[in-house]
Amino acid sequence: MPELSVSLNKIWIHRTEYLKVVEVREGSRQKFYSYTYTVKSRMGWLPCVRWDNYEQQPHVDKYDENGALLEQRPCREKELAEVVKLVKIFRRNLSAMDISQL
């Protein structure tokens, strides 16, 4: 039986923005991923957008300025490099976009 491995990383986008990365692999196969774009506000660090495949259903979550979930939409599987590129290009505009189509 292949071994499970969990990786946790933080990729800084700007001094007040980072991407929190959680990946679970079974051997060479990715079982789970969660990429959360997080921004600093007066209330601390809050999630803005999260891509994940919880229960093998890829989707994107959008959060409001208080960190409360606004909506969840299905999307296609995302690779970390693709998410980093999207976040670096669109940054704080992500919350106003229909990112499930990107």
mmCIF file of C-alpha atoms in Angstrom:
data_model
loop_
_atom_site.group_PDB
_atom_site.id
_atom_site.type_symbol
_atom_site.label_atom_id
_atom_site.label_comp_id
_atom_site.label_asym_id
_atom_site.label_seq_id
_atom_site.Cartn_x
_atom_site.Cartn_y
_atom_site.Cartn_z
ATOM 1 C CA MET A 1 0.000 0.000 0.000
ATOM 2 C CA PRO A 2 1.463 3.408 -0.992
ATOM 3 C CA GLU A 3 2.390 5.774 1.774
ATOM 4 C CA LEU A 4 0.404 8.979 2.380
ATOM 5 C CA SER A 5 2.364 12.216 2.525
ATOM 6 C CA VAL A 6 1.082 15.643 3.527
ATOM 7 C CA SER A 7 2.752 18.897 2.545
ATOM 8 C CA LEU A 8 1.936 22.326 3.960
ATOM 9 C CA ASN A 9 3.443 25.441 2.372
ATOM 10 C CA LYS A 10 2.981 29.177 2.312
ATOM 11 C CA ILE A 11 3.778 31.088 -0.893
ATOM 12 C CA TRP A 12 4.064 34.835 -0.375
ATOM 13 C CA ILE A 13 2.451 36.861 -3.167
ATOM 14 C CA HIS A 14 2.873 40.292 -1.560
ATOM 15 C CA ARG A 15 3.681 41.397 1.977
ATOM 16 C CA THR A 16 -0.038 41.328 2.864
ATOM 17 C CA GLU A 17 -1.049 38.347 0.707
ATOM 18 C CA TYR A 18 -0.080 34.688 0.573
ATOM 19 C CA LEU A 19 -1.235 31.369 -0.823
ATOM 20 C CA LYS A 20 -1.669 28.578 1.740
ATOM 21 C CA VAL A 21 -0.987 25.202 0.121
ATOM 22 C CA VAL A 22 -2.115 21.821 1.500
ATOM 23 C CA GLU A 23 -1.493 18.709 -0.587
ATOM 24 C CA VAL A 24 -2.015 15.044 0.283
ATOM 25 C CA ARG A 25 -0.371 12.421 -1.911
ATOM 26 C CA GLU A 26 -0.657 8.666 -1.967
ATOM 27 C CA GLY A 27 2.536 7.559 -3.668
ATOM 28 C CA SER A 28 2.784 9.786 -6.751
ATOM 29 C CA ARG A 29 -0.993 10.394 -6.972
ATOM 30 C CA GLN A 30 -2.488 13.560 -5.520
ATOM 31 C CA LYS A 31 -5.478 12.634 -3.322
ATOM 32 C CA PHE A 32 -6.372 16.098 -2.023
ATOM 33 C CA TYR A 33 -5.355 19.707 -2.558
ATOM 34 C CA SER A 34 -6.374 23.024 -1.056
ATOM 35 C CA TYR A 35 -4.973 26.346 -2.286
ATOM 36 C CA THR A 36 -6.214 29.312 -0.232
ATOM 37 C CA TYR A 37 -5.454 32.902 -1.246
ATOM 38 C CA THR A 38 -5.274 34.781 2.065
ATOM 39 C CA VAL A 39 -5.091 38.545 2.629
ATOM 40 C CA LYS A 40 -4.316 40.635 5.684
ATOM 41 C CA SER A 41 -7.061 42.922 6.943
ATOM 42 C CA ARG A 42 -7.705 44.871 10.117
ATOM 43 C CA MET A 43 -9.143 41.677 11.637
ATOM 44 C CA GLY A 44 -6.094 39.548 10.811
ATOM 45 C CA TRP A 45 -5.455 37.065 8.006
ATOM 46 C CA LEU A 46 -8.650 36.147 6.136
ATOM 47 C CA PRO A 47 -9.335 33.740 3.265
ATOM 48 C CA CYS A 48 -10.359 35.396 0.014
ATOM 49 C CA VAL A 49 -10.549 32.503 -2.472
ATOM 50 C CA ARG A 50 -9.917 28.762 -2.086
ATOM 51 C CA TRP A 51 -9.562 26.056 -4.717
ATOM 52 C CA ASP A 52 -9.829 22.472 -3.460
ATOM 53 C CA ASN A 53 -11.053 18.993 -4.336
ATOM 54 C CA TYR A 54 -12.767 18.019 -1.103
ATOM 55 C CA GLU A 55 -14.589 14.682 -1.608
ATOM 56 C CA GLN A 56 -13.039 14.475 -5.123
ATOM 57 C CA GLN A 57 -15.246 17.353 -6.317
ATOM 58 C CA PRO A 58 -13.052 20.237 -7.566
ATOM 59 C CA HIS A 59 -14.578 23.586 -6.662
ATOM 60 C CA VAL A 60 -13.727 27.176 -5.816
ATOM 61 C CA ASP A 61 -14.923 28.992 -2.684
ATOM 62 C CA LYS A 62 -15.236 32.773 -2.442
ATOM 63 C CA TYR A 63 -15.243 34.602 0.884
ATOM 64 C CA ASP A 64 -16.400 38.082 1.889
ATOM 65 C CA GLU A 65 -14.314 40.753 3.627
ATOM 66 C CA ASN A 66 -15.089 39.141 7.012
ATOM 67 C CA GLY A 67 -13.931 35.670 5.967
ATOM 68 C CA ALA A 68 -17.462 34.219 5.657
ATOM 69 C CA LEU A 69 -18.185 31.866 2.752
ATOM 70 C CA LEU A 70 -20.108 33.658 -0.019
ATOM 71 C CA GLU A 71 -20.361 30.988 -2.679
ATOM 72 C CA GLN A 72 -19.015 27.656 -3.829
ATOM 73 C CA ARG A 73 -18.859 26.732 -7.515
ATOM 74 C CA PRO A 74 -17.596 23.672 -9.349
ATOM 75 C CA CYS A 75 -14.471 24.152 -11.427
ATOM 76 C CA ARG A 76 -11.925 21.987 -13.169
ATOM 77 C CA GLU A 77 -8.923 20.506 -11.335
ATOM 78 C CA LYS A 78 -6.188 23.058 -10.664
ATOM 79 C CA GLU A 79 -2.441 22.589 -10.476
ATOM 80 C CA LEU A 80 -0.470 24.658 -7.976
ATOM 81 C CA ALA A 81 1.489 26.468 -10.710
ATOM 82 C CA GLU A 82 -1.780 27.485 -12.396
ATOM 83 C CA VAL A 83 -3.244 28.848 -9.141
ATOM 84 C CA VAL A 84 -0.057 30.783 -8.327
ATOM 85 C CA LYS A 85 -0.178 32.347 -11.794
ATOM 86 C CA LEU A 86 -3.871 33.324 -11.421
ATOM 87 C CA VAL A 87 -3.293 34.839 -7.990
ATOM 88 C CA LYS A 88 -0.243 36.826 -9.103
ATOM 89 C CA ILE A 89 -2.050 38.209 -12.157
ATOM 90 C CA PHE A 90 -5.439 39.065 -10.622
ATOM 91 C CA ARG A 91 -4.649 39.333 -6.882
ATOM 92 C CA ARG A 92 -7.366 41.258 -5.018
ATOM 93 C CA ASN A 93 -9.667 41.333 -8.067
ATOM 94 C CA LEU A 94 -10.242 37.570 -7.718
ATOM 95 C CA SER A 95 -13.156 38.040 -5.328
ATOM 96 C CA ALA A 96 -15.060 40.082 -7.945
ATOM 97 C CA MET A 97 -14.455 37.641 -10.822
ATOM 98 C CA ASP A 98 -16.193 34.452 -11.965
ATOM 99 C CA ILE A 99 -13.077 32.414 -11.339
ATOM 100 C CA SER A 100 -14.767 29.038 -11.736
ATOM 101 C CA GLN A 101 -14.395 29.569 -15.503
ATOM 102 C CA LEU A 102 -10.653 30.340 -15.381
#
